[in-house]
PDB file of C-alpha atoms in Angstrom:
ATOM      1  CA  MET R  17     114.535 230.213 152.039  1.00  0.00           C
ATOM      2  CA  GLU R  18     116.207 228.686 148.996  1.00  0.00           C
ATOM      3  CA  LEU R  19     118.084 231.896 148.286  1.00  0.00           C
ATOM      4  CA  ARG R  20     119.271 232.138 151.877  1.00  0.00           C
ATOM      5  CA  LEU R  21     120.432 228.530 151.571  1.00  0.00           C
ATOM      6  CA  PHE R  22     122.317 229.531 148.422  1.00  0.00           C
ATOM      7  CA  TRP R  23     124.251 232.164 150.359  1.00  0.00           C
ATOM      8  CA  ARG R  24     125.025 229.671 153.121  1.00  0.00           C
ATOM      9  CA  LEU R  25     126.351 227.244 150.533  1.00  0.00           C
ATOM     10  CA  LYS R  26     128.394 230.083 149.086  1.00  0.00           C
ATOM     11  CA  TRP R  27     129.943 230.647 152.518  1.00  0.00           C
ATOM     12  CA  VAL R  28     130.780 226.940 152.733  1.00  0.00           C
ATOM     13  CA  LEU R  29     132.384 227.088 149.274  1.00  0.00           C
ATOM     14  CA  TYR R  30     134.457 230.145 150.188  1.00  0.00           C
ATOM     15  CA  THR R  31     135.568 228.405 153.374  1.00  0.00           C
ATOM     16  CA  LEU R  32     136.640 225.266 151.506  1.00  0.00           C
ATOM     17  CA  VAL R  33     138.602 227.323 148.958  1.00  0.00           C
ATOM     18  CA  TYR R  34     140.231 229.339 151.753  1.00  0.00           C
ATOM     19  CA  LEU R  35     141.281 226.240 153.709  1.00  0.00           C
ATOM     20  CA  SER R  36     142.505 224.547 150.523  1.00  0.00           C
ATOM     21  CA  VAL R  37     144.714 227.529 149.726  1.00  0.00           C
ATOM     22  CA  LEU R  38     146.157 227.481 153.249  1.00  0.00           C
ATOM     23  CA  PHE R  39     146.771 223.748 152.984  1.00  0.00           C
ATOM     24  CA  GLY R  40     148.581 224.273 149.676  1.00  0.00           C
ATOM     25  CA  LEU R  41     150.699 227.079 151.123  1.00  0.00           C
ATOM     26  CA  GLY R  42     151.587 224.967 154.159  1.00  0.00           C
ATOM     27  CA  PHE R  43     152.738 222.116 151.960  1.00  0.00           C
ATOM     28  CA  LEU R  44     154.563 224.443 149.563  1.00  0.00           C
ATOM     29  CA  PHE R  45     156.514 226.176 152.326  1.00  0.00           C
ATOM     30  CA  PHE R  46     157.283 223.072 154.437  1.00  0.00           C
ATOM     31  CA  ASN R  47     156.834 220.075 152.115  1.00  0.00           C
ATOM     32  CA  SER R  48     154.882 218.321 154.872  1.00  0.00           C
ATOM     33  CA  TYR R  49     151.263 217.173 154.850  1.00  0.00           C
ATOM     34  CA  LEU R  50     151.153 217.331 158.642  1.00  0.00           C
ATOM     35  CA  ILE R  51     152.232 220.986 158.749  1.00  0.00           C
ATOM     36  CA  ALA R  52     149.905 221.729 155.835  1.00  0.00           C
ATOM     37  CA  LEU R  53     146.991 220.331 157.862  1.00  0.00           C
ATOM     38  CA  LEU R  54     148.143 222.359 160.865  1.00  0.00           C
ATOM     39  CA  THR R  55     148.262 225.527 158.733  1.00  0.00           C
ATOM     40  CA  ALA R  56     144.736 224.894 157.451  1.00  0.00           C
ATOM     41  CA  GLY R  57     143.597 224.167 161.011  1.00  0.00           C
ATOM     42  CA  LEU R  58     144.981 227.458 162.280  1.00  0.00           C
ATOM     43  CA  GLY R  59     143.352 229.206 159.344  1.00  0.00           C
ATOM     44  CA  SER R  60     139.974 227.840 160.430  1.00  0.00           C
ATOM     45  CA  LEU R  61     140.079 230.424 163.229  1.00  0.00           C
ATOM     46  CA  TYR R  62     139.257 233.021 160.562  1.00  0.00           C
ATOM     47  CA  ILE R  63     136.115 231.239 159.356  1.00  0.00           C
ATOM     48  CA  LYS R  64     133.976 233.838 161.155  1.00  0.00           C
ATOM     49  CA  GLY R  65     135.612 236.488 159.002  1.00  0.00           C
ATOM     50  CA  ILE R  66     134.594 234.591 155.861  1.00  0.00           C
ATOM     51  CA  LYS R  67     131.056 234.279 157.204  1.00  0.00           C
ATOM     52  CA  SER R  68     131.001 238.021 157.866  1.00  0.00           C
ATOM     53  CA  TYR R  69     132.201 238.696 154.309  1.00  0.00           C
ATOM     54  CA  THR R  70     129.491 236.433 152.869  1.00  0.00           C
ATOM     55  CA  ARG R  71     126.895 238.111 155.077  1.00  0.00           C
ATOM     56  CA  GLN R  72     127.966 241.514 153.781  1.00  0.00           C
ATOM     57  CA  SER R  73     127.683 240.230 150.213  1.00  0.00           C
ATOM     58  CA  TYR R  74     124.175 238.997 150.995  1.00  0.00           C
ATOM     59  CA  PHE R  75     123.202 242.380 152.445  1.00  0.00           C
ATOM     60  CA  LYS R  76     124.573 244.099 149.324  1.00  0.00           C
ATOM     61  CA  GLN R  77     122.234 241.955 147.237  1.00  0.00           C
ATOM     62  CA  ILE R  78     119.374 242.892 149.575  1.00  0.00           C
ATOM     63  CA  GLU R  79     120.221 246.566 149.100  1.00  0.00           C
ATOM     64  CA  LYS R  80     120.248 246.173 145.308  1.00  0.00           C
ATOM     65  CA  ASP R  81     116.803 244.566 145.516  1.00  0.00           C
ATOM     66  CA  PHE R  82     115.514 247.434 147.621  1.00  0.00           C
ATOM     67  CA  VAL R  83     116.933 250.020 145.216  1.00  0.00           C
ATOM     68  CA  THR R  84     115.156 248.248 142.338  1.00  0.00           C
ATOM     69  CA  PHE R  85     111.960 248.288 144.361  1.00  0.00           C
ATOM     70  CA  ILE R  86     112.262 251.983 145.272  1.00  0.00           C
ATOM     71  CA  TYR R  87     112.756 253.041 141.661  1.00  0.00           C
ATOM     72  CA  SER R  88     109.686 251.043 140.655  1.00  0.00           C
ATOM     73  CA  LEU R  89     107.713 252.496 143.566  1.00  0.00           C
ATOM     74  CA  ALA R  90     108.698 256.035 142.571  1.00  0.00           C
ATOM     75  CA  SER R  91     107.552 255.483 138.995  1.00  0.00           C
ATOM     76  CA  TYR R  92     104.048 254.415 140.105  1.00  0.00           C
ATOM     77  CA  ILE R  93     103.689 257.185 142.691  1.00  0.00           C
ATOM     78  CA  GLY R  94     104.887 259.679 140.080  1.00  0.00           C
ATOM     79  CA  VAL R  95     101.854 258.946 137.905  1.00  0.00           C
ATOM     80  CA  GLY R  96      99.427 259.552 140.756  1.00  0.00           C
ATOM     81  CA  ARG R  97      98.900 256.061 142.170  1.00  0.00           C
ATOM     82  CA  SER R  98      98.367 255.593 145.898  1.00  0.00           C
ATOM     83  CA  PHE R  99     101.244 254.323 148.017  1.00  0.00           C
ATOM     84  CA  GLU R 100      99.573 250.979 148.801  1.00  0.00           C
ATOM     85  CA  HIS R 101      98.718 250.363 145.163  1.00  0.00           C
ATOM     86  CA  SER R 102     102.205 251.423 144.046  1.00  0.00           C
ATOM     87  CA  PHE R 103     103.736 249.100 146.631  1.00  0.00           C
ATOM     88  CA  GLN R 104     101.684 246.172 145.367  1.00  0.00           C
ATOM     89  CA  GLN R 105     102.412 246.878 141.707  1.00  0.00           C
ATOM     90  CA  SER R 106     106.157 247.200 142.389  1.00  0.00           C
ATOM     91  CA  ILE R 107     106.144 243.751 144.001  1.00  0.00           C
ATOM     92  CA  LEU R 108     104.245 242.304 141.038  1.00  0.00           C
ATOM     93  CA  GLU R 109     106.752 243.903 138.681  1.00  0.00           C
ATOM     94  CA  MET R 110     109.645 242.269 140.522  1.00  0.00           C
ATOM     95  CA  GLU R 111     107.854 238.908 140.346  1.00  0.00           C
ATOM     96  CA  LYS R 112     107.316 239.257 136.599  1.00  0.00           C
ATOM     97  CA  ASP R 113     110.999 240.095 136.178  1.00  0.00           C
ATOM     98  CA  LYS R 114     111.771 236.479 137.191  1.00  0.00           C
ATOM     99  CA  GLY R 115     115.022 237.572 138.820  1.00  0.00           C
ATOM    100  CA  ASN R 116     116.462 236.276 142.079  1.00  0.00           C
ATOM    101  CA  TYR R 117     115.296 238.819 144.644  1.00  0.00           C
ATOM    102  CA  PRO R 118     115.994 237.636 148.214  1.00  0.00           C
ATOM    103  CA  LEU R 119     114.075 240.654 149.528  1.00  0.00           C
ATOM    104  CA  LEU R 120     110.870 239.896 147.638  1.00  0.00           C
ATOM    105  CA  GLU R 121     109.262 237.694 150.291  1.00  0.00           C
ATOM    106  CA  ASP R 122     109.989 240.285 152.980  1.00  0.00           C
ATOM    107  CA  LEU R 123     108.411 243.020 150.860  1.00  0.00           C
ATOM    108  CA  LYS R 124     105.301 240.876 150.595  1.00  0.00           C
ATOM    109  CA  LYS R 125     105.202 240.707 154.406  1.00  0.00           C
ATOM    110  CA  VAL R 126     105.390 244.501 154.533  1.00  0.00           C
ATOM    111  CA  GLN R 127     102.470 244.667 152.103  1.00  0.00           C
ATOM    112  CA  LEU R 128     100.446 242.307 154.323  1.00  0.00           C
ATOM    113  CA  SER R 129     101.147 244.565 157.299  1.00  0.00           C
ATOM    114  CA  PHE R 130      99.276 247.366 155.534  1.00  0.00           C
ATOM    115  CA  GLU R 131      96.196 245.140 155.464  1.00  0.00           C
ATOM    116  CA  VAL R 132      96.223 244.936 159.274  1.00  0.00           C
ATOM    117  CA  ASN R 133      96.526 248.735 159.524  1.00  0.00           C
ATOM    118  CA  LEU R 134     100.177 248.736 160.543  1.00  0.00           C
ATOM    119  CA  SER R 135     101.819 252.071 159.732  1.00  0.00           C
ATOM    120  CA  ILE R 136     104.518 252.251 157.061  1.00  0.00           C
ATOM    121  CA  GLY R 137     106.992 253.394 159.702  1.00  0.00           C
ATOM    122  CA  GLU R 138     106.435 250.315 161.868  1.00  0.00           C
ATOM    123  CA  ALA R 139     106.443 247.989 158.863  1.00  0.00           C
ATOM    124  CA  MET R 140     109.709 249.403 157.562  1.00  0.00           C
ATOM    125  CA  LYS R 141     111.189 249.302 161.064  1.00  0.00           C
ATOM    126  CA  GLN R 142     110.591 245.555 161.165  1.00  0.00           C
ATOM    127  CA  LEU R 143     112.195 245.191 157.743  1.00  0.00           C
ATOM    128  CA  SER R 144     115.253 247.253 158.706  1.00  0.00           C
ATOM    129  CA  SER R 145     115.706 245.164 161.879  1.00  0.00           C
ATOM    130  CA  ARG R 146     116.064 242.071 159.676  1.00  0.00           C
ATOM    131  CA  TYR R 147     118.253 243.777 157.088  1.00  0.00           C
ATOM    132  CA  PRO R 148     120.332 246.605 158.616  1.00  0.00           C
ATOM    133  CA  VAL R 149     121.551 248.006 155.289  1.00  0.00           C
ATOM    134  CA  GLU R 150     122.050 251.728 154.761  1.00  0.00           C
ATOM    135  CA  THR R 151     119.354 252.336 152.144  1.00  0.00           C
ATOM    136  CA  ILE R 152     116.611 250.544 154.098  1.00  0.00           C
ATOM    137  CA  LEU R 153     117.647 252.233 157.353  1.00  0.00           C
ATOM    138  CA  HIS R 154     117.649 255.612 155.622  1.00  0.00           C
ATOM    139  CA  PHE R 155     114.202 255.043 154.129  1.00  0.00           C
ATOM    140  CA  THR R 156     112.862 253.848 157.497  1.00  0.00           C
ATOM    141  CA  TYR R 157     114.230 256.932 159.247  1.00  0.00           C
ATOM    142  CA  ILE R 158     112.655 259.266 156.702  1.00  0.00           C
ATOM    143  CA  CYS R 159     109.316 257.443 157.013  1.00  0.00           C
ATOM    144  CA  GLU R 160     109.389 257.867 160.789  1.00  0.00           C
ATOM    145  CA  ARG R 161     110.203 261.558 160.442  1.00  0.00           C
ATOM    146  CA  MET R 162     107.403 261.920 157.907  1.00  0.00           C
ATOM    147  CA  ILE R 163     104.901 260.530 160.402  1.00  0.00           C
ATOM    148  CA  VAL R 164     106.086 262.988 163.081  1.00  0.00           C
ATOM    149  CA  THR R 165     106.251 266.071 160.856  1.00  0.00           C
ATOM    150  CA  GLY R 166     103.356 265.212 158.547  1.00  0.00           C
ATOM    151  CA  GLY R 167     105.371 265.125 155.318  1.00  0.00           C
ATOM    152  CA  SER R 168     104.318 263.456 152.084  1.00  0.00           C
ATOM    153  CA  LEU R 169     105.344 260.070 150.751  1.00  0.00           C
ATOM    154  CA  GLU R 170     106.447 261.676 147.504  1.00  0.00           C
ATOM    155  CA  GLU R 171     109.046 263.666 149.435  1.00  0.00           C
ATOM    156  CA  VAL R 172     110.214 260.500 151.199  1.00  0.00           C
ATOM    157  CA  ILE R 173     110.685 258.687 147.888  1.00  0.00           C
ATOM    158  CA  ASP R 174     112.470 261.665 146.308  1.00  0.00           C
ATOM    159  CA  MET R 175     114.873 262.024 149.250  1.00  0.00           C
ATOM    160  CA  THR R 176     115.621 258.291 149.182  1.00  0.00           C
ATOM    161  CA  ILE R 177     116.294 258.304 145.445  1.00  0.00           C
ATOM    162  CA  GLN R 178     118.625 261.290 145.798  1.00  0.00           C
ATOM    163  CA  MET R 179     120.545 259.448 148.506  1.00  0.00           C
ATOM    164  CA  ILE R 180     120.716 256.340 146.321  1.00  0.00           C
ATOM    165  CA  ARG R 181     122.048 258.262 143.338  1.00  0.00           C
ATOM    166  CA  GLN R 182     124.772 259.909 145.428  1.00  0.00           C
ATOM    167  CA  LYS R 183     125.724 256.550 146.912  1.00  0.00           C
ATOM    168  CA  VAL R 184     125.869 254.869 143.486  1.00  0.00           C
ATOM    169  CA  GLU R 185     128.167 257.582 142.139  1.00  0.00           C
ATOM    170  CA  VAL R 186     130.557 257.167 145.074  1.00  0.00           C
ATOM    171  CA  GLU R 187     130.407 253.367 144.774  1.00  0.00           C
ATOM    172  CA  LYS R 188     131.355 253.447 141.094  1.00  0.00           C
ATOM    173  CA  GLU R 189     134.409 255.606 141.753  1.00  0.00           C
ATOM    174  CA  LEU R 190     135.569 253.526 144.712  1.00  0.00           C
ATOM    175  CA  GLU R 191     134.856 250.212 142.972  1.00  0.00           C
ATOM    176  CA  LEU R 192     137.155 251.187 140.104  1.00  0.00           C
ATOM    177  CA  ILE R 193     139.987 251.997 142.522  1.00  0.00           C
ATOM    178  CA  VAL R 194     139.433 248.936 144.722  1.00  0.00           C
ATOM    179  CA  THR R 195     139.253 246.552 141.752  1.00  0.00           C
ATOM    180  CA  GLN R 196     142.578 247.830 140.460  1.00  0.00           C
ATOM    181  CA  LYS R 197     144.249 247.539 143.861  1.00  0.00           C
ATOM    182  CA  ARG R 198     142.739 244.082 144.431  1.00  0.00           C
ATOM    183  CA  PHE R 199     144.196 242.891 141.133  1.00  0.00           C
ATOM    184  CA  GLU R 200     147.616 244.318 142.042  1.00  0.00           C
ATOM    185  CA  LEU R 201     147.476 242.579 145.434  1.00  0.00           C
ATOM    186  CA  LEU R 202     146.574 239.276 143.776  1.00  0.00           C
ATOM    187  CA  ILE R 203     149.557 239.542 141.437  1.00  0.00           C
ATOM    188  CA  MET R 204     151.937 240.287 144.309  1.00  0.00           C
ATOM    189  CA  LEU R 205     150.584 237.423 146.425  1.00  0.00           C
ATOM    190  CA  SER R 206     150.884 235.014 143.487  1.00  0.00           C
ATOM    191  CA  PHE R 207     154.525 235.928 142.897  1.00  0.00           C
ATOM    192  CA  VAL R 208     155.935 234.219 146.022  1.00  0.00           C
ATOM    193  CA  PRO R 209     154.305 230.747 145.592  1.00  0.00           C
ATOM    194  CA  LEU R 210     155.174 230.729 141.893  1.00  0.00           C
ATOM    195  CA  MET R 211     158.819 231.532 142.666  1.00  0.00           C
ATOM    196  CA  ILE R 212     159.001 228.743 145.260  1.00  0.00           C
ATOM    197  CA  LEU R 213     157.495 226.299 142.764  1.00  0.00           C
ATOM    198  CA  TYR R 214     160.039 227.385 140.181  1.00  0.00           C
ATOM    199  CA  LEU R 215     162.976 226.959 142.567  1.00  0.00           C
ATOM    200  CA  ARG R 216     161.666 223.549 143.695  1.00  0.00           C
ATOM    201  CA  SER R 217     161.569 222.352 140.101  1.00  0.00           C
ATOM    202  CA  VAL R 218     164.952 223.659 138.885  1.00  0.00           C
ATOM    203  CA  SER R 219     167.167 223.645 141.970  1.00  0.00           C
ATOM    204  CA  GLY R 220     167.843 220.514 143.981  1.00  0.00           C
ATOM    205  CA  SER R 221     170.044 222.461 146.406  1.00  0.00           C
ATOM    206  CA  PHE R 222     167.124 224.744 147.229  1.00  0.00           C
ATOM    207  CA  TYR R 223     164.989 221.712 148.060  1.00  0.00           C
ATOM    208  CA  GLU R 224     167.573 220.251 150.405  1.00  0.00           C
ATOM    209  CA  MET R 225     168.454 223.555 152.091  1.00  0.00           C
ATOM    210  CA  MET R 226     164.909 224.769 152.680  1.00  0.00           C
ATOM    211  CA  TYR R 227     163.142 221.521 153.580  1.00  0.00           C
ATOM    212  CA  GLN R 228     165.822 219.330 155.159  1.00  0.00           C
ATOM    213  CA  THR R 229     167.737 221.713 157.444  1.00  0.00           C
ATOM    214  CA  ILE R 230     166.697 223.456 160.641  1.00  0.00           C
ATOM    215  CA  SER R 231     167.810 226.876 159.398  1.00  0.00           C
ATOM    216  CA  GLY R 232     165.879 226.360 156.163  1.00  0.00           C
ATOM    217  CA  ARG R 233     162.673 225.440 157.981  1.00  0.00           C
ATOM    218  CA  MET R 234     163.051 228.472 160.237  1.00  0.00           C
ATOM    219  CA  MET R 235     163.465 230.700 157.187  1.00  0.00           C
ATOM    220  CA  MET R 236     160.406 229.185 155.540  1.00  0.00           C
ATOM    221  CA  THR R 237     158.412 229.645 158.758  1.00  0.00           C
ATOM    222  CA  ILE R 238     159.318 233.334 158.871  1.00  0.00           C
ATOM    223  CA  ALA R 239     158.618 233.655 155.143  1.00  0.00           C
ATOM    224  CA  LEU R 240     155.171 232.071 155.498  1.00  0.00           C
ATOM    225  CA  PHE R 241     154.333 234.324 158.445  1.00  0.00           C
ATOM    226  CA  LEU R 242     155.385 237.448 156.532  1.00  0.00           C
ATOM    227  CA  TYR R 243     153.516 236.253 153.454  1.00  0.00           C
ATOM    228  CA  LEU R 244     150.249 235.693 155.346  1.00  0.00           C
ATOM    229  CA  ALA R 245     150.678 238.984 157.214  1.00  0.00           C
ATOM    230  CA  SER R 246     151.199 240.892 153.967  1.00  0.00           C
ATOM    231  CA  GLY R 247     148.071 239.284 152.507  1.00  0.00           C
ATOM    232  CA  TYR R 248     146.039 240.114 155.612  1.00  0.00           C
ATOM    233  CA  PHE R 249     147.136 243.753 155.853  1.00  0.00           C
ATOM    234  CA  GLY R 250     146.868 244.185 152.092  1.00  0.00           C
ATOM    235  CA  LYS R 251     143.273 243.019 152.220  1.00  0.00           C
ATOM    236  CA  ARG R 252     142.521 245.334 155.154  1.00  0.00           C
ATOM    237  CA  ILE R 253     143.915 248.296 153.199  1.00  0.00           C
ATOM    238  CA  ILE R 254     141.817 247.704 150.068  1.00  0.00           C
ATOM    239  CA  ASP R 255     138.628 246.809 151.967  1.00  0.00           C
ATOM    240  CA  ILE R 256     136.869 250.159 151.791  1.00  0.00           C
ATOM    241  CA  GLU R 257     133.369 250.108 153.226  1.00  0.00           C
ATOM    242  CA  ILE R 258     131.048 252.378 151.260  1.00  0.00           C
TER     243      ILE R 258
END
């Protein structure tokens, strides 16, 4: 529960930073606290998008936890341990690691389900309904197919690990590209506010023309709209879902 609270607080922090940036842009483009508040207020319509982004980040952490668990599970099964014993030992290993594993408590619930004779397929189905991430869904699907076709758990683990390795390789390549493009986008988005700040500080005529005339305010309105649109579409372009 504490870790889930941490991610909720992280969403609140992201929201405050986002609204603060919009407030600063509103004041920078119009030199008015009222319009700055209005800009931040309009930006609050996108709070659901920030919540969705934070939720995706949380699910990525869940997936990392599950990958750690699967590798540990495979190592115990590989030396001839039973699935139930390997499951229990993998959980104990994660506990000894003293890391922050949001998935750990849910894995313990899966372990308890074995004690009431619930099948691995049903137990994993409950887990995947709470955390619809690709790796857990894939493992759940393979477990269900194993029950139908009578396959072995070793094959299920091997297939899952192969899928994980392929996914990690693709993620590394895409992450390198996305990080570079994200940095380039940040530089381009920083250029406009910095230029306005520079002109405000060195040119009195710019201040009067842009903030005290109707034509200037119209130009700044259009400029702010284009600036926000470029940031939005730029983010959509570099957001590659793996």
